[in-house]
Short mmCIF file of C-alpha atoms and ligand atoms in Angstrom, two decimals:
data_model
loop_
_atom_site.label_atom_id
_atom_site.label_comp_id
_atom_site.label_asym_id
_atom_site.label_seq_id
_atom_site.Cartn_x
_atom_site.Cartn_y
_atom_site.Cartn_z
CA MET A 1122 5.51 3.07 24.12
CA SER A 1123 7.40 5.38 26.43
CA THR A 1124 7.04 8.81 27.95
CA ALA A 1125 9.25 11.70 26.95
CA THR A 1126 10.36 14.25 29.49
CA SER A 1127 11.80 16.95 27.28
CA ALA A 1128 9.64 17.15 24.15
CA ASP A 1129 9.41 20.52 22.42
CA THR A 1130 6.25 19.57 20.53
CA THR A 1131 3.44 17.09 21.09
CA ILE A 1132 0.91 15.93 18.54
CA ARG A 1133 -2.04 15.12 20.74
CA GLY A 1134 -4.80 12.59 20.48
CA GLY A 1135 -4.60 11.60 16.82
CA GLU A 1136 -5.20 8.19 15.31
CA VAL A 1137 -1.61 7.28 14.49
CA VAL A 1138 -0.81 4.79 11.75
CA ILE A 1139 2.13 2.68 12.93
CA ASP A 1140 3.28 -0.50 11.20
CA GLY A 1141 -0.09 -1.12 9.65
CA SER A 1142 -2.25 -0.54 12.69
CA VAL A 1143 -4.06 2.52 13.96
CA VAL A 1144 -3.55 3.54 17.59
CA ARG A 1145 -4.69 6.61 19.48
CA ALA A 1146 -1.50 8.16 20.82
CA ASP A 1147 0.46 11.30 21.56
CA ILE A 1148 3.69 11.81 19.61
CA ALA A 1149 6.59 13.67 21.22
CA ILE A 1150 9.02 15.56 19.00
CA THR A 1151 12.38 16.91 20.09
CA GLY A 1152 14.78 18.64 17.77
CA GLY A 1153 12.93 17.48 14.67
CA ILE A 1154 12.96 13.81 15.69
CA VAL A 1155 10.16 11.65 17.05
CA THR A 1156 11.24 10.80 20.57
CA ALA A 1157 8.23 9.00 21.98
CA ILE A 1158 4.82 7.60 21.12
CA SER A 1159 2.54 7.13 24.09
CA SER A 1160 -1.03 6.18 24.86
CA SER A 1161 -0.85 8.53 27.83
CA SER A 1162 -0.65 12.28 27.49
CA ILE A 1163 2.73 13.88 26.74
CA ASP A 1164 3.25 17.49 27.74
CA ALA A 1165 5.29 19.96 25.72
CA PRO A 1166 5.44 23.74 25.26
CA HIS A 1167 3.88 23.37 21.83
CA VAL A 1168 0.83 21.15 21.42
CA ILE A 1169 -0.85 20.32 18.11
CA ASP A 1170 -4.35 18.95 18.62
CA ALA A 1171 -4.92 16.04 16.24
CA GLN A 1172 -8.21 14.73 17.65
CA GLY A 1173 -10.50 13.55 14.90
CA CYS A 1174 -7.58 13.25 12.51
CA LEU A 1175 -5.23 10.53 11.34
CA VAL A 1176 -1.49 11.01 11.85
CA LEU A 1177 0.49 9.55 8.94
CA PRO A 1178 4.16 9.41 8.02
CA GLY A 1179 5.05 12.17 5.57
CA GLY A 1180 4.67 11.03 2.00
CA ILE A 1181 7.63 10.11 -0.19
CA ASP A 1182 7.06 10.71 -3.89
CA ALA A 1183 10.07 9.02 -5.43
CA HIS A 1184 9.57 10.30 -8.97
CA VAL A 1185 9.24 13.98 -9.87
CA HIS A 1186 10.67 16.38 -12.43
CA LEU A 1187 11.39 19.77 -10.92
CA SER A 1188 13.47 22.14 -12.96
CA PRO A 1189 16.77 23.39 -11.71
CA ALA A 1190 16.91 27.20 -11.83
CA GLU A 1191 17.49 26.97 -15.55
CA LEU A 1192 19.02 24.68 -18.12
CA ALA A 1193 22.41 25.34 -19.67
CA ASP A 1194 20.66 26.98 -22.63
CA GLY A 1195 18.60 29.23 -20.34
CA SER A 1196 15.32 27.40 -20.91
CA TYR A 1197 13.10 25.76 -18.31
CA PRO A 1198 12.00 22.21 -19.06
CA TRP A 1199 9.04 22.19 -16.63
CA VAL A 1200 7.09 24.99 -14.98
CA ASP A 1201 7.76 23.98 -11.36
CA ASP A 1202 11.11 24.60 -9.75
CA PHE A 1203 12.09 23.30 -6.32
CA GLU A 1204 10.11 26.07 -4.64
CA SER A 1205 6.72 25.70 -6.31
CA GLY A 1206 7.13 21.95 -6.71
CA THR A 1207 7.93 21.28 -3.07
CA ARG A 1208 5.18 23.68 -1.94
CA ALA A 1209 2.77 21.51 -3.96
CA ALA A 1210 4.32 18.44 -2.33
CA ALA A 1211 3.88 19.84 1.18
CA ALA A 1212 0.28 20.84 0.48
CA GLY A 1213 -0.40 17.25 -0.55
CA GLY A 1214 1.23 15.70 2.53
CA VAL A 1215 4.46 14.75 0.75
CA THR A 1216 7.61 15.59 2.72
CA THR A 1217 10.28 14.01 0.48
CA VAL A 1218 10.51 14.04 -3.31
CA GLY A 1219 12.88 12.09 -5.56
CA ASN A 1220 13.99 14.27 -8.43
CA ILE A 1221 15.08 12.87 -11.77
CA THR A 1222 18.30 14.76 -12.37
CA PHE A 1223 19.56 15.19 -15.94
CA PRO A 1224 23.27 15.91 -16.40
CA ARG A 1225 24.23 18.63 -18.83
CA PRO A 1226 26.26 17.46 -21.84
CA GLY A 1227 29.66 16.28 -20.64
CA GLU A 1228 28.73 16.59 -16.96
CA ALA A 1229 29.48 13.76 -14.51
CA LEU A 1230 26.56 12.28 -12.55
CA ALA A 1231 27.86 13.52 -9.21
CA ASP A 1232 28.49 16.99 -10.64
CA ALA A 1233 24.89 17.12 -11.86
CA CYS A 1234 23.75 16.18 -8.36
CA ARG A 1235 25.98 18.85 -6.80
CA ARG A 1236 24.63 21.51 -9.15
CA VAL A 1237 20.98 20.60 -8.52
CA ALA A 1238 21.60 20.28 -4.77
CA GLU A 1239 22.35 24.01 -4.74
CA ASP A 1240 18.90 24.71 -6.14
CA VAL A 1241 17.38 22.39 -3.56
CA ARG A 1242 19.16 24.18 -0.71
CA ALA A 1243 18.07 27.57 -2.05
CA GLN A 1244 14.46 26.74 -2.87
CA ALA A 1245 13.04 23.54 -1.43
CA VAL A 1246 10.41 23.52 1.31
CA VAL A 1247 10.68 19.77 1.94
CA ASP A 1248 13.46 17.20 1.56
CA VAL A 1249 14.77 15.92 -1.75
CA LEU A 1250 16.67 12.92 -3.03
CA LEU A 1251 18.27 12.81 -6.46
CA HIS A 1252 18.24 10.16 -9.18
CA PRO A 1253 20.90 11.11 -11.75
CA VAL A 1254 20.13 9.97 -15.31
CA VAL A 1255 22.74 7.88 -17.11
CA THR A 1256 22.81 9.56 -20.53
CA GLU A 1257 26.36 9.25 -21.84
CA GLU A 1258 29.04 6.63 -22.28
CA GLN A 1259 31.32 8.49 -19.85
CA HIS A 1260 28.78 7.82 -17.08
CA LEU A 1261 29.25 4.06 -17.36
CA ASP A 1262 32.20 4.08 -14.99
CA PRO A 1263 32.25 2.63 -11.45
CA GLY A 1264 34.01 5.82 -10.33
CA GLU A 1265 30.72 7.64 -10.94
CA LEU A 1266 29.04 5.36 -8.37
CA THR A 1267 31.77 6.01 -5.81
CA ALA A 1268 31.29 9.76 -6.25
CA LEU A 1269 27.52 9.42 -5.83
CA GLN A 1270 27.95 7.32 -2.67
CA GLU A 1271 30.13 10.06 -1.23
CA LEU A 1272 27.25 12.49 -1.84
CA GLY A 1273 24.80 10.13 -0.15
CA GLN A 1274 22.82 9.40 -3.33
CA THR A 1275 22.23 5.71 -4.03
CA SER A 1276 20.07 5.45 -7.13
CA ILE A 1277 20.44 5.99 -10.86
CA LYS A 1278 17.90 6.36 -13.65
CA VAL A 1279 18.04 4.67 -17.03
CA PHE A 1280 15.71 5.29 -19.98
CA ALA A 1281 15.29 2.17 -22.10
CA THR A 1282 13.85 4.63 -24.61
CA LEU A 1283 17.14 6.45 -25.09
CA GLY A 1284 19.29 5.51 -28.06
CA ALA A 1285 22.37 5.30 -25.85
CA PHE A 1286 20.77 2.43 -23.94
CA GLN A 1287 19.71 0.57 -27.07
CA THR A 1288 23.15 0.77 -28.68
CA ARG A 1289 25.18 0.06 -25.52
CA ARG A 1290 23.01 -2.38 -23.64
CA ARG A 1291 25.90 -4.57 -22.61
CA GLN A 1292 27.80 -1.67 -21.04
CA TYR A 1293 24.64 -0.41 -19.35
CA TYR A 1294 23.99 -3.87 -17.92
CA ARG A 1295 27.51 -4.09 -16.53
CA PHE A 1296 27.15 -0.67 -14.93
CA MET A 1297 23.70 -1.42 -13.49
CA ALA A 1298 25.00 -4.71 -12.06
CA GLU A 1299 27.89 -2.86 -10.42
CA ALA A 1300 25.43 -0.30 -9.04
CA GLY A 1301 23.22 -3.06 -7.64
CA SER A 1302 26.17 -4.75 -5.95
CA ARG A 1303 26.84 -1.46 -4.14
CA GLY A 1304 23.28 -1.14 -2.82
CA PHE A 1305 22.04 1.23 -5.52
CA LEU A 1306 18.58 0.94 -7.01
CA THR A 1307 18.25 1.53 -10.77
CA LEU A 1308 15.06 3.20 -11.96
CA VAL A 1309 14.11 2.16 -15.47
CA HIS A 1310 11.72 3.78 -17.93
CA CYS A 1311 10.47 0.73 -19.80
CA GLU A 1312 9.17 1.29 -23.31
CA ASP A 1313 10.79 -0.26 -26.37
CA ASP A 1314 12.09 2.64 -28.43
CA GLU A 1315 12.38 0.74 -31.71
CA LEU A 1316 8.76 -0.43 -31.49
CA ILE A 1317 7.59 3.09 -30.65
CA GLY A 1318 9.59 4.43 -33.59
CA HIS A 1319 8.04 1.87 -35.89
CA CYS A 1320 4.48 2.59 -34.71
CA THR A 1321 4.97 6.34 -34.94
CA ALA A 1322 6.41 6.22 -38.45
CA SER A 1323 3.56 4.00 -39.57
CA LEU A 1324 0.98 6.46 -38.18
CA PHE A 1325 2.70 9.33 -40.00
CA GLU A 1326 2.68 7.38 -43.27
CA ARG A 1327 -1.06 6.88 -42.91
CA GLY A 1328 -1.67 10.55 -42.10
CA LEU A 1329 -2.58 9.75 -38.49
CA ALA A 1330 -0.09 12.03 -36.76
CA ASP A 1331 -2.67 13.79 -34.57
CA PHE A 1332 -2.32 13.49 -30.78
CA ARG A 1333 -5.48 11.37 -30.76
CA HIS A 1334 -3.27 8.53 -31.99
CA PHE A 1335 -0.77 8.93 -29.17
CA GLY A 1336 -1.91 5.65 -27.58
CA GLU A 1337 -1.31 3.70 -30.79
CA SER A 1338 2.19 5.17 -31.04
CA ARG A 1339 3.16 3.66 -27.67
CA PRO A 1340 1.17 0.42 -27.28
CA ASP A 1341 1.24 -1.76 -24.18
CA ALA A 1342 3.22 -4.33 -26.20
CA ALA A 1343 6.11 -1.84 -26.28
CA GLU A 1344 5.98 -1.50 -22.50
CA GLU A 1345 5.76 -5.25 -22.02
CA ALA A 1346 8.70 -5.87 -24.37
CA ALA A 1347 10.98 -3.43 -22.55
CA VAL A 1348 9.91 -4.75 -19.14
CA ALA A 1349 10.70 -8.30 -20.28
CA GLN A 1350 14.15 -7.23 -21.46
CA LEU A 1351 14.99 -5.55 -18.15
CA ILE A 1352 13.55 -8.42 -16.11
CA ALA A 1353 15.80 -10.83 -17.97
CA PHE A 1354 18.79 -8.68 -17.04
CA ALA A 1355 17.68 -8.41 -13.40
CA GLU A 1356 17.19 -12.17 -13.29
CA VAL A 1357 20.55 -13.24 -14.67
CA SER A 1358 22.49 -10.66 -12.67
CA ASN A 1359 20.34 -10.57 -9.52
CA THR A 1360 20.33 -6.79 -9.87
CA PRO A 1361 17.37 -4.90 -8.39
CA ILE A 1362 15.41 -2.72 -10.82
CA TYR A 1363 12.56 -0.30 -10.17
CA VAL A 1364 10.13 0.04 -13.07
CA VAL A 1365 8.79 3.59 -13.12
CA HIS A 1366 5.23 4.59 -14.10
CA LEU A 1367 4.08 1.10 -15.05
CA SER A 1368 0.79 1.48 -16.95
CA SER A 1369 -0.52 -1.81 -18.33
CA ARG A 1370 -1.84 -5.17 -17.23
CA ARG A 1371 0.57 -6.95 -19.57
CA ALA A 1372 3.64 -5.29 -18.12
CA LEU A 1373 2.41 -5.81 -14.57
CA THR A 1374 1.77 -9.49 -15.24
CA ALA A 1375 5.37 -9.86 -16.44
CA CYS A 1376 6.71 -8.11 -13.34
CA SER A 1377 4.51 -10.13 -10.97
CA ALA A 1378 5.59 -13.42 -12.55
CA ALA A 1379 9.25 -12.40 -12.28
CA ARG A 1380 8.84 -11.40 -8.66
CA ALA A 1381 7.16 -14.71 -7.89
CA ARG A 1382 10.30 -16.53 -9.04
CA GLY A 1383 12.52 -14.30 -6.94
CA VAL A 1384 13.66 -11.65 -9.42
CA PRO A 1385 14.29 -8.33 -7.64
CA VAL A 1386 11.90 -6.19 -9.71
CA TYR A 1387 9.92 -3.41 -8.03
CA VAL A 1388 6.97 -1.59 -9.54
CA GLU A 1389 5.82 2.01 -9.41
CA THR A 1390 2.57 3.19 -10.91
CA ARG A 1391 1.34 6.67 -11.38
CA PRO A 1392 -2.01 8.23 -10.47
CA LEU A 1393 -2.99 8.95 -14.08
CA TYR A 1394 -3.26 5.21 -14.77
CA LEU A 1395 -5.48 4.63 -11.74
CA TYR A 1396 -8.21 7.14 -12.57
CA LEU A 1397 -8.20 7.94 -16.29
CA THR A 1398 -8.52 5.90 -19.49
CA GLU A 1399 -7.64 6.25 -23.15
CA GLU A 1400 -11.02 7.63 -24.32
CA LEU A 1401 -9.98 11.00 -22.91
CA LEU A 1402 -7.37 11.34 -25.66
CA GLN A 1403 -10.18 11.63 -28.21
CA ARG A 1404 -11.46 14.84 -26.66
CA GLU A 1405 -10.61 18.18 -28.16
CA ASP A 1406 -8.48 18.98 -25.09
CA GLY A 1407 -7.21 15.39 -24.91
CA ALA A 1408 -3.58 16.53 -25.17
CA LYS A 1409 -3.75 17.70 -21.57
CA TYR A 1410 -3.80 14.05 -20.43
CA ILE A 1411 -0.68 13.04 -22.32
CA GLY A 1412 2.06 11.30 -20.41
CA GLN A 1413 4.49 8.55 -21.37
CA PRO A 1414 3.28 5.79 -21.42
CA PRO A 1415 -0.21 6.82 -22.58
CA LEU A 1416 -3.51 6.29 -20.78
CA ARG A 1417 -4.67 2.70 -21.14
CA ARG A 1418 -7.96 0.75 -20.96
CA HIS A 1419 -10.34 -0.02 -18.08
CA ASP A 1420 -8.88 -3.52 -17.89
CA ASP A 1421 -5.44 -2.04 -17.19
CA VAL A 1422 -6.86 0.23 -14.50
CA ASP A 1423 -8.42 -2.80 -12.81
CA ALA A 1424 -5.11 -4.69 -12.94
CA LEU A 1425 -3.20 -1.81 -11.35
CA TRP A 1426 -5.73 -1.48 -8.53
CA ALA A 1427 -5.40 -5.20 -7.87
CA GLY A 1428 -1.63 -4.69 -7.83
CA LEU A 1429 -1.97 -1.92 -5.26
CA ARG A 1430 -4.17 -4.09 -3.13
CA PHE A 1431 -2.18 -7.31 -3.29
CA GLY A 1432 1.33 -5.89 -3.23
CA THR A 1433 2.57 -6.48 -6.78
CA VAL A 1434 2.70 -2.69 -7.14
CA ASP A 1435 5.13 -1.24 -4.60
CA THR A 1436 4.73 2.51 -4.87
CA VAL A 1437 2.51 5.24 -6.24
CA ALA A 1438 4.60 8.16 -7.48
CA THR A 1439 3.50 11.10 -9.56
CA ASP A 1440 6.10 11.58 -12.29
CA HIS A 1441 5.11 15.23 -11.61
CA ALA A 1442 6.22 16.92 -14.85
CA PRO A 1443 4.14 20.08 -15.02
CA TRP A 1444 3.18 22.29 -17.94
CA THR A 1445 0.55 24.97 -18.17
CA LEU A 1446 -2.64 24.00 -19.98
CA GLU A 1447 -1.77 26.47 -22.72
CA GLN A 1448 1.62 24.78 -23.26
CA LYS A 1449 0.04 21.33 -23.23
CA LEU A 1450 -2.67 22.13 -25.77
CA GLU A 1451 -0.42 24.20 -28.02
CA ALA A 1452 2.24 21.50 -28.19
CA GLY A 1453 -0.25 18.67 -28.46
CA THR A 1454 -1.17 19.23 -32.06
CA SER A 1455 0.98 16.42 -33.43
CA LEU A 1456 2.75 13.27 -32.29
CA GLU A 1457 5.96 15.09 -33.12
CA ARG A 1458 5.19 17.98 -30.80
CA LEU A 1459 4.12 16.79 -27.38
CA ARG A 1460 4.73 17.84 -23.82
CA PRO A 1461 4.31 14.67 -21.79
CA GLY A 1462 3.60 14.90 -18.10
CA VAL A 1463 1.17 16.49 -15.65
CA ALA A 1464 1.24 18.11 -12.21
CA ASP A 1465 0.16 15.70 -9.48
CA LEU A 1466 2.12 16.31 -6.26
CA GLU A 1467 -0.71 18.05 -4.46
CA THR A 1468 -3.30 15.45 -5.39
CA VAL A 1469 -1.49 12.09 -5.30
CA ARG A 1470 -2.22 11.25 -1.67
CA PRO A 1471 -5.70 12.82 -1.34
CA MET A 1472 -6.89 11.12 -4.55
CA LEU A 1473 -5.53 7.73 -3.47
CA PHE A 1474 -7.08 8.11 -0.02
CA SER A 1475 -10.45 9.17 -1.39
CA GLU A 1476 -10.64 6.75 -4.32
CA GLY A 1477 -8.73 3.90 -2.67
CA VAL A 1478 -9.07 3.87 1.12
CA LEU A 1479 -12.56 5.34 1.45
CA THR A 1480 -13.93 3.05 -1.25
CA GLY A 1481 -12.40 0.00 0.43
CA ARG A 1482 -10.20 -0.85 -2.56
CA ILE A 1483 -7.03 -0.59 -0.45
CA SER A 1484 -6.51 -0.50 3.29
CA LEU A 1485 -5.17 2.50 5.17
CA ALA A 1486 -2.07 0.41 5.91
CA ARG A 1487 -1.49 -0.17 2.17
CA PHE A 1488 -2.00 3.53 1.51
CA VAL A 1489 0.83 4.34 3.92
CA GLU A 1490 3.06 1.60 2.50
CA LEU A 1491 2.54 2.71 -1.09
CA THR A 1492 3.08 6.41 -0.44
CA ALA A 1493 5.66 6.41 2.37
CA THR A 1494 7.10 3.18 3.79
CA ASN A 1495 7.91 1.31 0.58
CA PRO A 1496 9.66 4.24 -1.13
CA ALA A 1497 11.62 4.86 2.08
CA ARG A 1498 12.86 1.26 2.04
CA LEU A 1499 13.58 1.16 -1.66
CA PHE A 1500 15.50 4.44 -1.66
CA GLY A 1501 17.62 3.92 1.45
CA LEU A 1502 15.71 6.22 3.83
CA TYR A 1503 14.08 3.68 6.15
CA PRO A 1504 13.57 3.93 9.13
CA ARG A 1505 14.64 7.56 9.20
CA LYS A 1506 11.65 8.31 6.98
CA GLY A 1507 8.54 6.44 5.87
CA THR A 1508 7.43 5.41 9.35
CA ILE A 1509 6.51 6.91 12.71
CA ALA A 1510 8.91 5.57 15.35
CA PRO A 1511 11.24 6.88 18.03
CA GLY A 1512 14.37 8.10 16.24
CA SER A 1513 12.64 8.83 12.94
CA ASP A 1514 12.48 12.27 11.38
CA ALA A 1515 9.31 14.03 12.50
CA ASP A 1516 7.89 14.09 8.97
CA LEU A 1517 4.23 13.85 9.90
CA VAL A 1518 0.88 14.62 8.35
CA ILE A 1519 -2.21 15.46 10.39
CA TRP A 1520 -4.77 14.13 7.94
CA ASP A 1521 -8.39 15.24 8.12
CA PRO A 1522 -10.32 12.24 6.79
CA ASP A 1523 -13.57 14.20 6.54
CA GLU A 1524 -12.51 17.32 4.69
CA THR A 1525 -13.99 17.36 1.20
CA ARG A 1526 -12.65 19.60 -1.55
CA VAL A 1527 -13.27 19.78 -5.27
CA VAL A 1528 -9.94 19.64 -7.11
CA ASP A 1529 -9.13 23.00 -8.73
CA GLY A 1530 -5.61 23.15 -10.10
CA SER A 1531 -5.93 26.89 -10.73
CA ARG A 1532 -5.83 27.37 -6.96
CA GLY A 1533 -3.02 24.89 -6.34
CA GLU A 1534 0.63 25.46 -5.59
CA SER A 1535 1.94 24.06 -8.87
CA ARG A 1536 2.50 26.60 -11.62
CA ALA A 1537 0.72 24.21 -14.00
CA GLY A 1538 -2.48 26.02 -13.06
CA TYR A 1539 -4.68 23.02 -13.80
CA SER A 1540 -5.08 19.44 -12.67
CA PRO A 1541 -6.09 16.42 -14.75
CA TYR A 1542 -8.64 15.79 -11.97
CA ASP A 1543 -10.20 19.28 -11.96
CA GLY A 1544 -13.79 19.04 -10.81
CA THR A 1545 -13.35 15.79 -8.89
CA SER A 1546 -14.70 15.77 -5.35
CA VAL A 1547 -12.01 14.39 -3.03
CA ARG A 1548 -12.45 13.51 0.62
CA GLY A 1549 -9.47 13.43 3.00
CA TRP A 1550 -6.76 16.12 2.92
CA PRO A 1551 -3.70 17.12 4.92
CA ARG A 1552 -4.56 19.70 7.57
CA ASP A 1553 -1.08 20.23 9.04
CA VAL A 1554 2.24 18.92 7.78
CA LEU A 1555 5.53 18.74 9.69
CA SER A 1556 8.90 18.27 8.06
CA ARG A 1557 11.63 17.34 10.54
CA GLY A 1558 9.44 18.78 13.28
CA GLU A 1559 8.78 22.12 11.58
CA ILE A 1560 5.28 23.04 10.52
CA VAL A 1561 5.30 23.50 6.74
CA VAL A 1562 1.53 23.35 6.22
CA SER A 1563 -0.95 24.73 8.72
CA GLY A 1564 -4.70 24.53 8.27
CA GLY A 1565 -4.15 23.47 4.66
CA LYS A 1566 -1.98 26.50 3.85
CA VAL A 1567 1.72 26.16 3.03
CA THR A 1568 3.77 28.06 5.60
CA GLY A 1569 7.16 26.38 5.13
CA ARG A 1570 10.11 28.53 4.23
CA SER A 1571 11.84 28.07 0.89
CA GLY A 1572 15.38 26.84 1.33
CA ARG A 1573 14.71 24.74 4.45
CA GLY A 1574 14.63 21.51 2.43
CA ARG A 1575 17.63 19.22 2.71
CA LEU A 1576 19.13 16.22 0.95
CA PRO A 1577 19.17 13.41 3.51
CA ALA A 1578 22.09 11.02 3.14
CA ARG A 1579 20.79 7.66 2.01
CA GLY A 1580 21.87 4.14 2.77
CA SER A 1581 21.52 1.07 0.59
CA SER A 1582 18.22 0.21 -0.99
CA SER A 1583 16.59 -2.22 1.44
CA PRO A 1584 13.30 -3.53 0.12
CA ARG A 1585 11.64 -5.91 2.50
ZN1 ZN B 1996 9.55 10.71 -15.13
#
């Protein structure tokens, strides 16, 4: 601890979460950077009183889908762009989002990142990192990785569900191994496409093509099979992989066993799988809960919570892929017409705090690791982000642990206009949020300016 002499802002008297412990301290901020943390009072022209509140590192949600201004064909794949999406993030205490970035046909990965970066710079309220999706054979070229490194982006996304992956696995493996050797992290969507295709066709043949059979079309065996395939690759090549939105006990068991024998496999889960179960799909409005993979059973929920607690799950990220309720229910009539994904950026941290920390299922330290520190390490942002330390970006959340609100997506920042948790009473919300020292949420209201968000240059993935 040290004393700053020239701070422009002080956060005073909060309970600051640092490296897993809670200390009462003042935090000095100068030029957007934390310059000192002190148990004695730090003076500054601007003082934010944090007494009675926790002070947490800004959240990092490594997995979101925000639409660039528009697609090449003029359509919008999701209802949140970088403005509404990052306003929702800020309101939920998330100061960095990782956007899955789809290239247009024929577009290089780095060109896709450059194009989307313009939308970020025009619209975003908080910071953004980009995960370009490897969709075409032309992407499987080490030159693509060099170009991404020059842009400061050090991750790629692969869908095991895409035909291109299934038919060119050997080339994908070679490319992913090259990426890993350069410090990239590869995000993988793990569901076995051939098994899903088989299950879906079988349901159609039996006249069971209603959305209520969505779970049967994508069983946990399909997730486990794809996870096993990618683990085998990670094991033989010592290439780190990051399994997105893991949903089932079986897949988690496979990942945990691999990790125990030293395979570099990292696991993300998603809030949906922590709070909701498959029975909801039988409701008339069940289509509103559809995401890929589908909701699972209580036993899977229990396994994921154990994973959060004991460290076999590394991150909680939203896969924020928002639609309006009308779009969800209209599209959800058949397995052939679905709009997977929900809005969750505003609720991911409050729900996990309320349902996890306040119930004693996870510690406050784990909460911070899962939602800030671990994603910062995995995606090459640590210690600039994901922690509170001298020299770190002043991405800080003044968290009121006693504020109770009932979730109401119609009043949220996301254009989805509903939340899968509508009606749930949640205790513990961000009061004020700072992004690089600037107040972007004040008294629970988003005040940050669109277009202030940046794309921080990232280093190598450095999991602990
Ligand atoms: Zn996703």
